[in-house]
PDB file of C-alpha atoms and ligand atoms in Angstrom:
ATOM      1  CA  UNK A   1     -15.171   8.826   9.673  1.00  0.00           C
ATOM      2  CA  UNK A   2     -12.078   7.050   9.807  1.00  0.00           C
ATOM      3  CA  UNK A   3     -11.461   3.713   7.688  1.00  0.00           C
ATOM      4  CA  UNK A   4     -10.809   0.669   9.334  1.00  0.00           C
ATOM      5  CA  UNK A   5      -7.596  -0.784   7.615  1.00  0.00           C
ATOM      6  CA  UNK A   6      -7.781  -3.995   6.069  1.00  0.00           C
ATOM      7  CA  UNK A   7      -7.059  -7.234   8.026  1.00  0.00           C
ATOM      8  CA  UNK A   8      -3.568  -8.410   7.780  1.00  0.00           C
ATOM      9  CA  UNK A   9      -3.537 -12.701   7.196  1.00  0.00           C
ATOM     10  CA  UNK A  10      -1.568 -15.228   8.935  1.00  0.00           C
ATOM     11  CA  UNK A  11       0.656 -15.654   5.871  1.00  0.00           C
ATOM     12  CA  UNK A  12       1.247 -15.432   2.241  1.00  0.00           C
ATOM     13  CA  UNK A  13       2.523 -17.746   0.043  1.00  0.00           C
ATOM     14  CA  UNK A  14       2.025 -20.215  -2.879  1.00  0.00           C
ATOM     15  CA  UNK A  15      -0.988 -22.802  -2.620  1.00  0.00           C
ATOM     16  CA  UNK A  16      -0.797 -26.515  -4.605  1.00  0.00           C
ATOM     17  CA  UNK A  17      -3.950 -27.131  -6.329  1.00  0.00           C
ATOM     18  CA  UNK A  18      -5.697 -29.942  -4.891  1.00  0.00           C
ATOM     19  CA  UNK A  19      -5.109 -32.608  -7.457  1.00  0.00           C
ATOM     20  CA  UNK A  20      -1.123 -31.395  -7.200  1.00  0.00           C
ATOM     21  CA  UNK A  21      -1.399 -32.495  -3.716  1.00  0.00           C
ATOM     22  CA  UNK A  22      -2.180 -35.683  -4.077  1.00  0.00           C
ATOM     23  CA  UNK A  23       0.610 -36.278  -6.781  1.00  0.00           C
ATOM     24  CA  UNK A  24       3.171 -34.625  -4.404  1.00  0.00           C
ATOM     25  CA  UNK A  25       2.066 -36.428  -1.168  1.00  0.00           C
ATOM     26  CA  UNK A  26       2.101 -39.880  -3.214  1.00  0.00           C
ATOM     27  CA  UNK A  27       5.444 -39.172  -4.609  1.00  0.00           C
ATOM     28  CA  UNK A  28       6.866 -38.243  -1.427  1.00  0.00           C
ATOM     29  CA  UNK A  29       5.686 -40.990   0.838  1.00  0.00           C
ATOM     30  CA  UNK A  30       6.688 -43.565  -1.710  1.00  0.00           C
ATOM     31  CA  UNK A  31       9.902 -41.836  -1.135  1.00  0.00           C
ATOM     32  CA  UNK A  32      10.037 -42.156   3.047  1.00  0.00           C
ATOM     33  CA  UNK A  33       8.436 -46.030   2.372  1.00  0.00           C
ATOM     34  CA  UNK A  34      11.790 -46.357   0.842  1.00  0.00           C
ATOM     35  CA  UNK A  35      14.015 -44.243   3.334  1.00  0.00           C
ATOM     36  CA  UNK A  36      13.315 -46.230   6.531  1.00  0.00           C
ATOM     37  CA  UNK A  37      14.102 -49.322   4.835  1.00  0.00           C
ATOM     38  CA  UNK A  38      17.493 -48.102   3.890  1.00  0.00           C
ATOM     39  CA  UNK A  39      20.620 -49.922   5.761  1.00  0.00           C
ATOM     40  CA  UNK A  40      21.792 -46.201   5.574  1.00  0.00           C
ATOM     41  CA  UNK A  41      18.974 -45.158   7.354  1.00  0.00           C
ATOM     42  CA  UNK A  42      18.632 -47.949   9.503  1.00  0.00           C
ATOM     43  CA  UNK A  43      22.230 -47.204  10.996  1.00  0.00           C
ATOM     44  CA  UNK A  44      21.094 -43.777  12.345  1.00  0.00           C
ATOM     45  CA  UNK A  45      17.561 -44.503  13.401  1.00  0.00           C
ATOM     46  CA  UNK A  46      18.368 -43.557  17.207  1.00  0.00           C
ATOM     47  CA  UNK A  47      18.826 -40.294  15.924  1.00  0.00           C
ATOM     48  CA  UNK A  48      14.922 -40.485  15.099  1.00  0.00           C
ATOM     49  CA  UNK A  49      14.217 -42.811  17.968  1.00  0.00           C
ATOM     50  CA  UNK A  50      16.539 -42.345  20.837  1.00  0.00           C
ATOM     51  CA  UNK A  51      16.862 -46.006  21.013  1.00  0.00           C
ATOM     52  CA  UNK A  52      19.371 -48.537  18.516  1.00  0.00           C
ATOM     53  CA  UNK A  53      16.909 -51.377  18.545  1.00  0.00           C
ATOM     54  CA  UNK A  54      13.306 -49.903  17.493  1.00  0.00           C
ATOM     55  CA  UNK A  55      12.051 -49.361  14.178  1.00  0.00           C
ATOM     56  CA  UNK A  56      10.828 -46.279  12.842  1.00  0.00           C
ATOM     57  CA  UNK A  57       7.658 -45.890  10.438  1.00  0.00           C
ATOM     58  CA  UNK A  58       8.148 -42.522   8.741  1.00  0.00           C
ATOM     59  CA  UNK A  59       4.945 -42.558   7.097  1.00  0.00           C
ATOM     60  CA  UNK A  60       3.092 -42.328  10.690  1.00  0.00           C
ATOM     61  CA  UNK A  61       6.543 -40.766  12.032  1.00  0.00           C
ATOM     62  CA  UNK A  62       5.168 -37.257  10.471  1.00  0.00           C
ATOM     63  CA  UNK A  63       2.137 -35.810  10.782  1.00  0.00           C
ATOM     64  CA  UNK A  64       0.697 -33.794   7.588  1.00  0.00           C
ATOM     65  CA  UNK A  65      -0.011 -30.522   7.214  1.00  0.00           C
ATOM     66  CA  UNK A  66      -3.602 -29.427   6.119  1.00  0.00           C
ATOM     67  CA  UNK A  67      -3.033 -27.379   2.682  1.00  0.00           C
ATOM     68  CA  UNK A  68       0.487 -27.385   1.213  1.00  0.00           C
ATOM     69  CA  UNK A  69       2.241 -24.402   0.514  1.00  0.00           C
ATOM     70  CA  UNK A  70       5.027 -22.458   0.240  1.00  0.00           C
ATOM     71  CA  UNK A  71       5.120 -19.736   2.813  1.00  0.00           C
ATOM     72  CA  UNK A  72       6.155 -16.302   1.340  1.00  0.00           C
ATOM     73  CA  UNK A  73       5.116 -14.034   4.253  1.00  0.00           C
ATOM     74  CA  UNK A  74       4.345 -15.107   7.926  1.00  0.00           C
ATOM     75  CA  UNK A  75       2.248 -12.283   8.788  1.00  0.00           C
ATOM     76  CA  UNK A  76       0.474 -13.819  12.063  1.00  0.00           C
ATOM     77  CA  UNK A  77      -2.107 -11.003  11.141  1.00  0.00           C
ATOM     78  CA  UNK A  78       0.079  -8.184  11.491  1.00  0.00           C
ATOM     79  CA  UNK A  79       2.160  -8.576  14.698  1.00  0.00           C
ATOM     80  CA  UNK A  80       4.963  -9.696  12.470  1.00  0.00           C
ATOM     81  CA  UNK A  81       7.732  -7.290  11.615  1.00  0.00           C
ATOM     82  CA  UNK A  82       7.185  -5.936   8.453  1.00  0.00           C
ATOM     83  CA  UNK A  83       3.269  -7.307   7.583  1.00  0.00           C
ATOM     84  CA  UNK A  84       1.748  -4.486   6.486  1.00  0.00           C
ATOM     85  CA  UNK A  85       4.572  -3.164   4.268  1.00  0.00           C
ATOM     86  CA  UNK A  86       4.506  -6.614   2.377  1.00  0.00           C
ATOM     87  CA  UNK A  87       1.095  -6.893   1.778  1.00  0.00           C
ATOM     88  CA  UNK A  88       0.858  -3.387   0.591  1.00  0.00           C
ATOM     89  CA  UNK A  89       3.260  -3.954  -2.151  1.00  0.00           C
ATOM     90  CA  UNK A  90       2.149  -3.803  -5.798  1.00  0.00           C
ATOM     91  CA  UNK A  91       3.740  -6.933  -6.314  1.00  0.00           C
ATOM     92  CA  UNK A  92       1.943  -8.756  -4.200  1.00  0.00           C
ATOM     93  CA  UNK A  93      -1.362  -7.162  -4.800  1.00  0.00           C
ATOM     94  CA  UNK A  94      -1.094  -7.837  -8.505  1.00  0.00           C
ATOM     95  CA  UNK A  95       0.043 -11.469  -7.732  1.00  0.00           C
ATOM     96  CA  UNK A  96      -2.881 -12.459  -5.374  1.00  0.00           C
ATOM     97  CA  UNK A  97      -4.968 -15.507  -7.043  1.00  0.00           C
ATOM     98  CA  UNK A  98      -2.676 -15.742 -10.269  1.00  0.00           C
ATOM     99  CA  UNK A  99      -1.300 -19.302 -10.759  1.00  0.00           C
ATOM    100  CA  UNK A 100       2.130 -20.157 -11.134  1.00  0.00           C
ATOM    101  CA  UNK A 101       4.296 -23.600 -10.942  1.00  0.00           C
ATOM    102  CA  UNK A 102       6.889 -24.224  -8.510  1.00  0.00           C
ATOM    103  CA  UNK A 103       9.661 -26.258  -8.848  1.00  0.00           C
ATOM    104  CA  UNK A 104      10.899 -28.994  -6.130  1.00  0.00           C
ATOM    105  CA  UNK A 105      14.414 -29.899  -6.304  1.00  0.00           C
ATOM    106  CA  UNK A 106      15.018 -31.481  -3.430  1.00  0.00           C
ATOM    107  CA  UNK A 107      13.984 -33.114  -0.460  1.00  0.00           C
ATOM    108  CA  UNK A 108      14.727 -33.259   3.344  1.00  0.00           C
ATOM    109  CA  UNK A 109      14.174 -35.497   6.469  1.00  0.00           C
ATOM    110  CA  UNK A 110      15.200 -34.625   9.744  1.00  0.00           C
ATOM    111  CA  UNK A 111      14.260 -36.117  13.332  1.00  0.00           C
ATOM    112  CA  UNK A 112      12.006 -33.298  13.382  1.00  0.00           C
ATOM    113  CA  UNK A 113      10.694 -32.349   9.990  1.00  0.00           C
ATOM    114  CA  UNK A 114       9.898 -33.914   6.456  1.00  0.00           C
ATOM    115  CA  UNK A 115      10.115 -31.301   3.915  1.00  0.00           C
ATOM    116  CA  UNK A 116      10.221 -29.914  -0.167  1.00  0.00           C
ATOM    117  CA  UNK A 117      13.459 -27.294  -1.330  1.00  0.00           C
ATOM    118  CA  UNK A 118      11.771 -25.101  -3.790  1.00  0.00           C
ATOM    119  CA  UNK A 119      14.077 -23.345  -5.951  1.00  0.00           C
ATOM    120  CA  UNK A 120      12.054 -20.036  -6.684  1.00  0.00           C
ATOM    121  CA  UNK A 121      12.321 -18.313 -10.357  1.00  0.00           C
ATOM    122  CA  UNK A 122      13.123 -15.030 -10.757  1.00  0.00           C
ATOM    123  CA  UNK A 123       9.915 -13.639 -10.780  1.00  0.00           C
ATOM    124  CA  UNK A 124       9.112 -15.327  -7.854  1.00  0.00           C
ATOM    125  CA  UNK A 125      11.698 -14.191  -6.162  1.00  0.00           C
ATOM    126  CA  UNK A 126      10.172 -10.814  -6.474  1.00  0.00           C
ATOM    127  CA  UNK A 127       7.319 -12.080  -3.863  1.00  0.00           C
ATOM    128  CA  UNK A 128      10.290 -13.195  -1.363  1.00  0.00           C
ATOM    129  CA  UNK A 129      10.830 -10.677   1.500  1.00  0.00           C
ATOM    130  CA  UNK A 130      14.053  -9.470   2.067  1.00  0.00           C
ATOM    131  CA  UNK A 131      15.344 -10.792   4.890  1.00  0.00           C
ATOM    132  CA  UNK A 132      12.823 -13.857   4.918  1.00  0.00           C
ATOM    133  CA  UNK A 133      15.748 -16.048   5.214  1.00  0.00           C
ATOM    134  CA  UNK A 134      17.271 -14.897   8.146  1.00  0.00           C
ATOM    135  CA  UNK A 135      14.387 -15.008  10.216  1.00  0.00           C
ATOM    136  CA  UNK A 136      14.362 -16.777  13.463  1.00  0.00           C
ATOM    137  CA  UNK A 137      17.503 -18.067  12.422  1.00  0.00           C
ATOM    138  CA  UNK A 138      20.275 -19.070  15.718  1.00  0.00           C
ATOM    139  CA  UNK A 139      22.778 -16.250  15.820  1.00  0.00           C
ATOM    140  CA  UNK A 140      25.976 -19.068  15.268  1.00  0.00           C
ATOM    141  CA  UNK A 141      24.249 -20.479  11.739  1.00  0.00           C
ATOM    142  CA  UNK A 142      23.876 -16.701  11.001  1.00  0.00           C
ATOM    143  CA  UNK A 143      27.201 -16.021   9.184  1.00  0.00           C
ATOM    144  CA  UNK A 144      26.639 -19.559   7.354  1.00  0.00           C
ATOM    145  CA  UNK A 145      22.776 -18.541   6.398  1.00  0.00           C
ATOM    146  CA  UNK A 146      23.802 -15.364   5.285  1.00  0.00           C
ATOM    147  CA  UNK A 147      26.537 -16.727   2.663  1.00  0.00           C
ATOM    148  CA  UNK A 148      23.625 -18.820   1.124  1.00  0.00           C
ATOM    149  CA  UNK A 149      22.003 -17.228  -2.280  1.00  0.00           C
ATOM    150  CA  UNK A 150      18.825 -15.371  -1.292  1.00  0.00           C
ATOM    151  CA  UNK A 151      15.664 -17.627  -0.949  1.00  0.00           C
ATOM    152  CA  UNK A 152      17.700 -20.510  -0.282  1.00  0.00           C
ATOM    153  CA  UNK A 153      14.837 -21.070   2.975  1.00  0.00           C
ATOM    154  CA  UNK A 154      11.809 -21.404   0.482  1.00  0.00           C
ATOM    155  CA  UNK A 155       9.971 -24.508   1.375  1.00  0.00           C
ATOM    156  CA  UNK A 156       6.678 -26.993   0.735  1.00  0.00           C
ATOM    157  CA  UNK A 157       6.214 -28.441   5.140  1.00  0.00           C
ATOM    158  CA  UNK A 158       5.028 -31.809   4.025  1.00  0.00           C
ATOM    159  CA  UNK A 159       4.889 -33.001   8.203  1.00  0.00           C
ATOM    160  CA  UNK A 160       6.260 -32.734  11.256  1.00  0.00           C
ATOM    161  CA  UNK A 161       6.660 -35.168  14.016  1.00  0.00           C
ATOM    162  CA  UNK A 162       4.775 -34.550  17.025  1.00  0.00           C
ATOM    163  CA  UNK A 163       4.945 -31.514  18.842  1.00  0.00           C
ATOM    164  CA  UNK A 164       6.784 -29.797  15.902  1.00  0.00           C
ATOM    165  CA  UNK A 165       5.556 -26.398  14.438  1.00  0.00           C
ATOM    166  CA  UNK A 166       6.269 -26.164  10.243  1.00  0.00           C
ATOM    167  CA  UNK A 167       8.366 -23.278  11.037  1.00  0.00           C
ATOM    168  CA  UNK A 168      11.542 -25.719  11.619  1.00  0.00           C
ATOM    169  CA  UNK A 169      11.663 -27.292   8.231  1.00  0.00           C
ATOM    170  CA  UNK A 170      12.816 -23.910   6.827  1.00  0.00           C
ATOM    171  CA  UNK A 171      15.186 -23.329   9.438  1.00  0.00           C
ATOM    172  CA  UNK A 172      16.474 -27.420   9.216  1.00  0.00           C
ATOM    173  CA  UNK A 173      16.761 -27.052   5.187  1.00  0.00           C
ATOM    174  CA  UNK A 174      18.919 -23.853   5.989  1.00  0.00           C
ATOM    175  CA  UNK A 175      21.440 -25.616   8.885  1.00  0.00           C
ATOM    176  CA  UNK A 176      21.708 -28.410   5.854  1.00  0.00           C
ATOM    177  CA  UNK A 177      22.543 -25.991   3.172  1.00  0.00           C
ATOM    178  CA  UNK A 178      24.824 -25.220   5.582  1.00  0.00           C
ATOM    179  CA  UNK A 179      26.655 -28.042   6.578  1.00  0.00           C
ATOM    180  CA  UNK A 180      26.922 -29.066   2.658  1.00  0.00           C
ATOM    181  CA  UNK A 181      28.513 -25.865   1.828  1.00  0.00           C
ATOM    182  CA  UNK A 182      31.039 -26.560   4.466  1.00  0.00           C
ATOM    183  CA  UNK A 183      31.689 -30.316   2.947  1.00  0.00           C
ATOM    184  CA  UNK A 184      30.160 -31.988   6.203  1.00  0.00           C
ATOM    185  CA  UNK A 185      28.417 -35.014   3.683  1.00  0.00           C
ATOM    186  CA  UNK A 186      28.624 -38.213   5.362  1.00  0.00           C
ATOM    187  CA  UNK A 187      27.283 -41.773   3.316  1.00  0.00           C
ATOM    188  CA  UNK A 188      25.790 -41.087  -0.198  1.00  0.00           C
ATOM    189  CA  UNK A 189      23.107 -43.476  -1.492  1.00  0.00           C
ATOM    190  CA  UNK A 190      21.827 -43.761  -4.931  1.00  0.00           C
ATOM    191  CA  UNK A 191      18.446 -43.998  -5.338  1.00  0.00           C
ATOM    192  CA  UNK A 192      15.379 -44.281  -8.029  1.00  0.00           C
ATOM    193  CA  UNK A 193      14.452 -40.177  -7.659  1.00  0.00           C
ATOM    194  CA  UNK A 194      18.444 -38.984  -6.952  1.00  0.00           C
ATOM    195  CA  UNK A 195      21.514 -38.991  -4.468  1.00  0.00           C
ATOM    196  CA  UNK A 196      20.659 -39.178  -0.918  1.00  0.00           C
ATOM    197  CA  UNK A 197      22.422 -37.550   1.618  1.00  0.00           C
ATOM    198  CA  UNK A 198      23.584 -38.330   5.167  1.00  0.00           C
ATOM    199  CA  UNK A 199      24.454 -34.918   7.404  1.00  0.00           C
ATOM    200  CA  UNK A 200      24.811 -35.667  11.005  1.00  0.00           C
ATOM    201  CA  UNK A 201      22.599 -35.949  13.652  1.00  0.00           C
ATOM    202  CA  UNK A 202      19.364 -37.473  11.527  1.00  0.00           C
ATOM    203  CA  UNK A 203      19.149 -34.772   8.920  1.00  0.00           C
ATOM    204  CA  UNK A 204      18.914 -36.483   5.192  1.00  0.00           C
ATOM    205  CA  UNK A 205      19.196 -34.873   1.985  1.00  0.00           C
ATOM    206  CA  UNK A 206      17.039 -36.195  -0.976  1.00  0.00           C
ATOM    207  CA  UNK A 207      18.584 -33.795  -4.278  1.00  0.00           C
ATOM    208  CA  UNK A 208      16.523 -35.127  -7.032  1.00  0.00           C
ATOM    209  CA  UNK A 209      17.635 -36.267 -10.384  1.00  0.00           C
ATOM    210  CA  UNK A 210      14.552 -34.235 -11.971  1.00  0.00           C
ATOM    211  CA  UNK A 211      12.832 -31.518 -10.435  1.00  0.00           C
ATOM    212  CA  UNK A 212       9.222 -31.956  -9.342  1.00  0.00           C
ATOM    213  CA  UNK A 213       6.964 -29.531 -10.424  1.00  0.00           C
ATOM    214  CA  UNK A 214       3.569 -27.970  -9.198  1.00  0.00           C
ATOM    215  CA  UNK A 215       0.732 -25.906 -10.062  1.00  0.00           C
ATOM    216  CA  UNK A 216      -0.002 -23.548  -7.316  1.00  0.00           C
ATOM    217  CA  UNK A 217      -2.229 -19.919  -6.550  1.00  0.00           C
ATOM    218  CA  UNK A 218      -0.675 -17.446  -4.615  1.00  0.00           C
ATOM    219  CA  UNK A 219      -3.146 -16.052  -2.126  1.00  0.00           C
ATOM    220  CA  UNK A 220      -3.475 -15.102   1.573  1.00  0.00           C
ATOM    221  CA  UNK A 221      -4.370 -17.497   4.226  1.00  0.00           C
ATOM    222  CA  UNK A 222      -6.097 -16.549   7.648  1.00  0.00           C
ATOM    223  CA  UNK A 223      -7.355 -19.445  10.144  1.00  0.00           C
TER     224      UNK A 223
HETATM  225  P1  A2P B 301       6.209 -23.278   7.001  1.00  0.00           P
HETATM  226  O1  A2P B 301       6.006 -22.212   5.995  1.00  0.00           O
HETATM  227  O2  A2P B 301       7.639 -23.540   7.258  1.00  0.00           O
HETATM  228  O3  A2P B 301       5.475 -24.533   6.680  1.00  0.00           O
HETATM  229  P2  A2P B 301       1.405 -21.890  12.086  1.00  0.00           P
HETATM  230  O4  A2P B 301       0.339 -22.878  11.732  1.00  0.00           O
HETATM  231  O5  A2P B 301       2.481 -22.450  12.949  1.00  0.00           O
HETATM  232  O6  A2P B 301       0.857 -20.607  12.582  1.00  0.00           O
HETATM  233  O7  A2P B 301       2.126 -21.538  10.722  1.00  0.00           O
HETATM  234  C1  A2P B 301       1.428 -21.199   9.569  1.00  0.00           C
HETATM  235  C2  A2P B 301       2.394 -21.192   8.399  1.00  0.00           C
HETATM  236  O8  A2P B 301       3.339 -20.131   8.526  1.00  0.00           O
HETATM  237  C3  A2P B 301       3.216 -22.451   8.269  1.00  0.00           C
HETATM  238  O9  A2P B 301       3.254 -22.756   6.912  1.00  0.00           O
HETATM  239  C4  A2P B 301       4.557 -22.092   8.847  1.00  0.00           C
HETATM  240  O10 A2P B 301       5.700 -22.772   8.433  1.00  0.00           O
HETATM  241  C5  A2P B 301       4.661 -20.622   8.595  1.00  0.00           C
HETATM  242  N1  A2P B 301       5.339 -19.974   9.729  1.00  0.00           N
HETATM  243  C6  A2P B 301       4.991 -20.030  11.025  1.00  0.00           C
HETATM  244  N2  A2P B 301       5.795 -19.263  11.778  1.00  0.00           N
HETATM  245  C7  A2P B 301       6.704 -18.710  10.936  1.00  0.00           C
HETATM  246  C8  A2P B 301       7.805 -17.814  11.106  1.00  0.00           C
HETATM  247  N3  A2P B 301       8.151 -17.336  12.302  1.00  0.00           N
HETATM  248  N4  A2P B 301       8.522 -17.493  10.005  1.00  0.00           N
HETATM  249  C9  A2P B 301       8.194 -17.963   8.805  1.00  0.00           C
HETATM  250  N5  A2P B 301       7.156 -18.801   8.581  1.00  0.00           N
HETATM  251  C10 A2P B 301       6.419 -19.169   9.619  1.00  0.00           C
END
């Protein structure tokens, strides 16, 4: 009789522990307490709100995500291009439930999405697909995405404002890696954690003085 193959998950990638979660999501809302109180900010909060006048609470601005991660492989259980081939890989076989820390080095707001920049290791960059960073991306950022170093996309979605699937804040963090590379930085403003951005059109860029790091599990993740 023939075998049924395994199930393929929804995704791959690296999970915080619990008690890392609450460090990171305490550390990062301090930081968007502090962002919408900016004059900076202030100055470009139609961007967020579509109107000069109104306020904007970021805190209730973005929604959070359930567990956070950083997304290796979307597999959406197999009907993604290249699934099974990545979960079949020794690599990732070998690395499923071992921990490892990631490293946050920066972090980004946009109208749209609040996100982490993880800069991946070497090692870890083993359990990066090729061509992960790329994916989905708008055929004009294209040339732009593809003159980025490899795993420039990786990623911890810490919310997303309303009707917003997690799958932008990779994309965003890309069109802002982007527009630095091409010297489009607009206001600078120092702050407690590092130098904060401005790049057109709402997006913010938080680079931090000192990364932030986190203990995470890589595993599989199905709904
Ligand atoms: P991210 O990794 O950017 O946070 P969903 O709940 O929408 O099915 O997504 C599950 C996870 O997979 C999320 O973490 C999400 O975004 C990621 N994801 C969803 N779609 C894609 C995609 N097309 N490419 C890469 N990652 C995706």
């Amino acid at each position: 009789t023939k075998q049924k193959e395994p199930e393929l998950p929804l995704f791959f990638g690296w999970f915080l522990l619990p008690e890392e979660e609450e460090r990171i999501k305490c550390a990062t809302m301090d930081f968007l307490k502090t962002l919408d109180t900016l004059e900076a900010f202030k100055e470009h909060i139609s961007e967020f709100t579509g109107e000069t006048e109104k306020e904007v609470d970021l805190e209730q601005y973005f929604q959070n995500p359930l567990r956070l991660h950083c997304t290796t492989k979307f597999c959406d259980y197999g009907k993604a291009e290249g699934a099974k081939e990545y979960a079949e890989l020794e690599v990732v076989k070998d690395s499923l439930t071992k921990s490892d820390e990631l490293s946050v080095t920066a972090l980004i707001v946009t109208p749209r999405v609040f996100g982490a920049r993880v800069a991946l290791t070497e090692t870890q960059m083993k359990l990066w697909p090729e061509g992960a960073d790329k994916e989905g991306v708008a055929p004009a950022l294209l040339p732009s995405v593809e003159a980025l170093p490899v795993g420039s996309r990786a990623h911890v979605t810490l919310g997303c404002s309303a009707g917003v699937d997690p799958v932008q804040t990779g994309l965003d963090l890309l069109e802002i890696l982007a527009l630095q590379k091409e010297g489009k930085e607009g206001t600078q403003v120092e702050m407690d954690l590092g130098t904060l951005t401005y790049l057109t059109e709402g997006r913010w860029f938080l680079a931090l003085r000192e990364p932030i790091t986190a203990d995470t599990t890589f595993s599989s993740f199905s709904d």
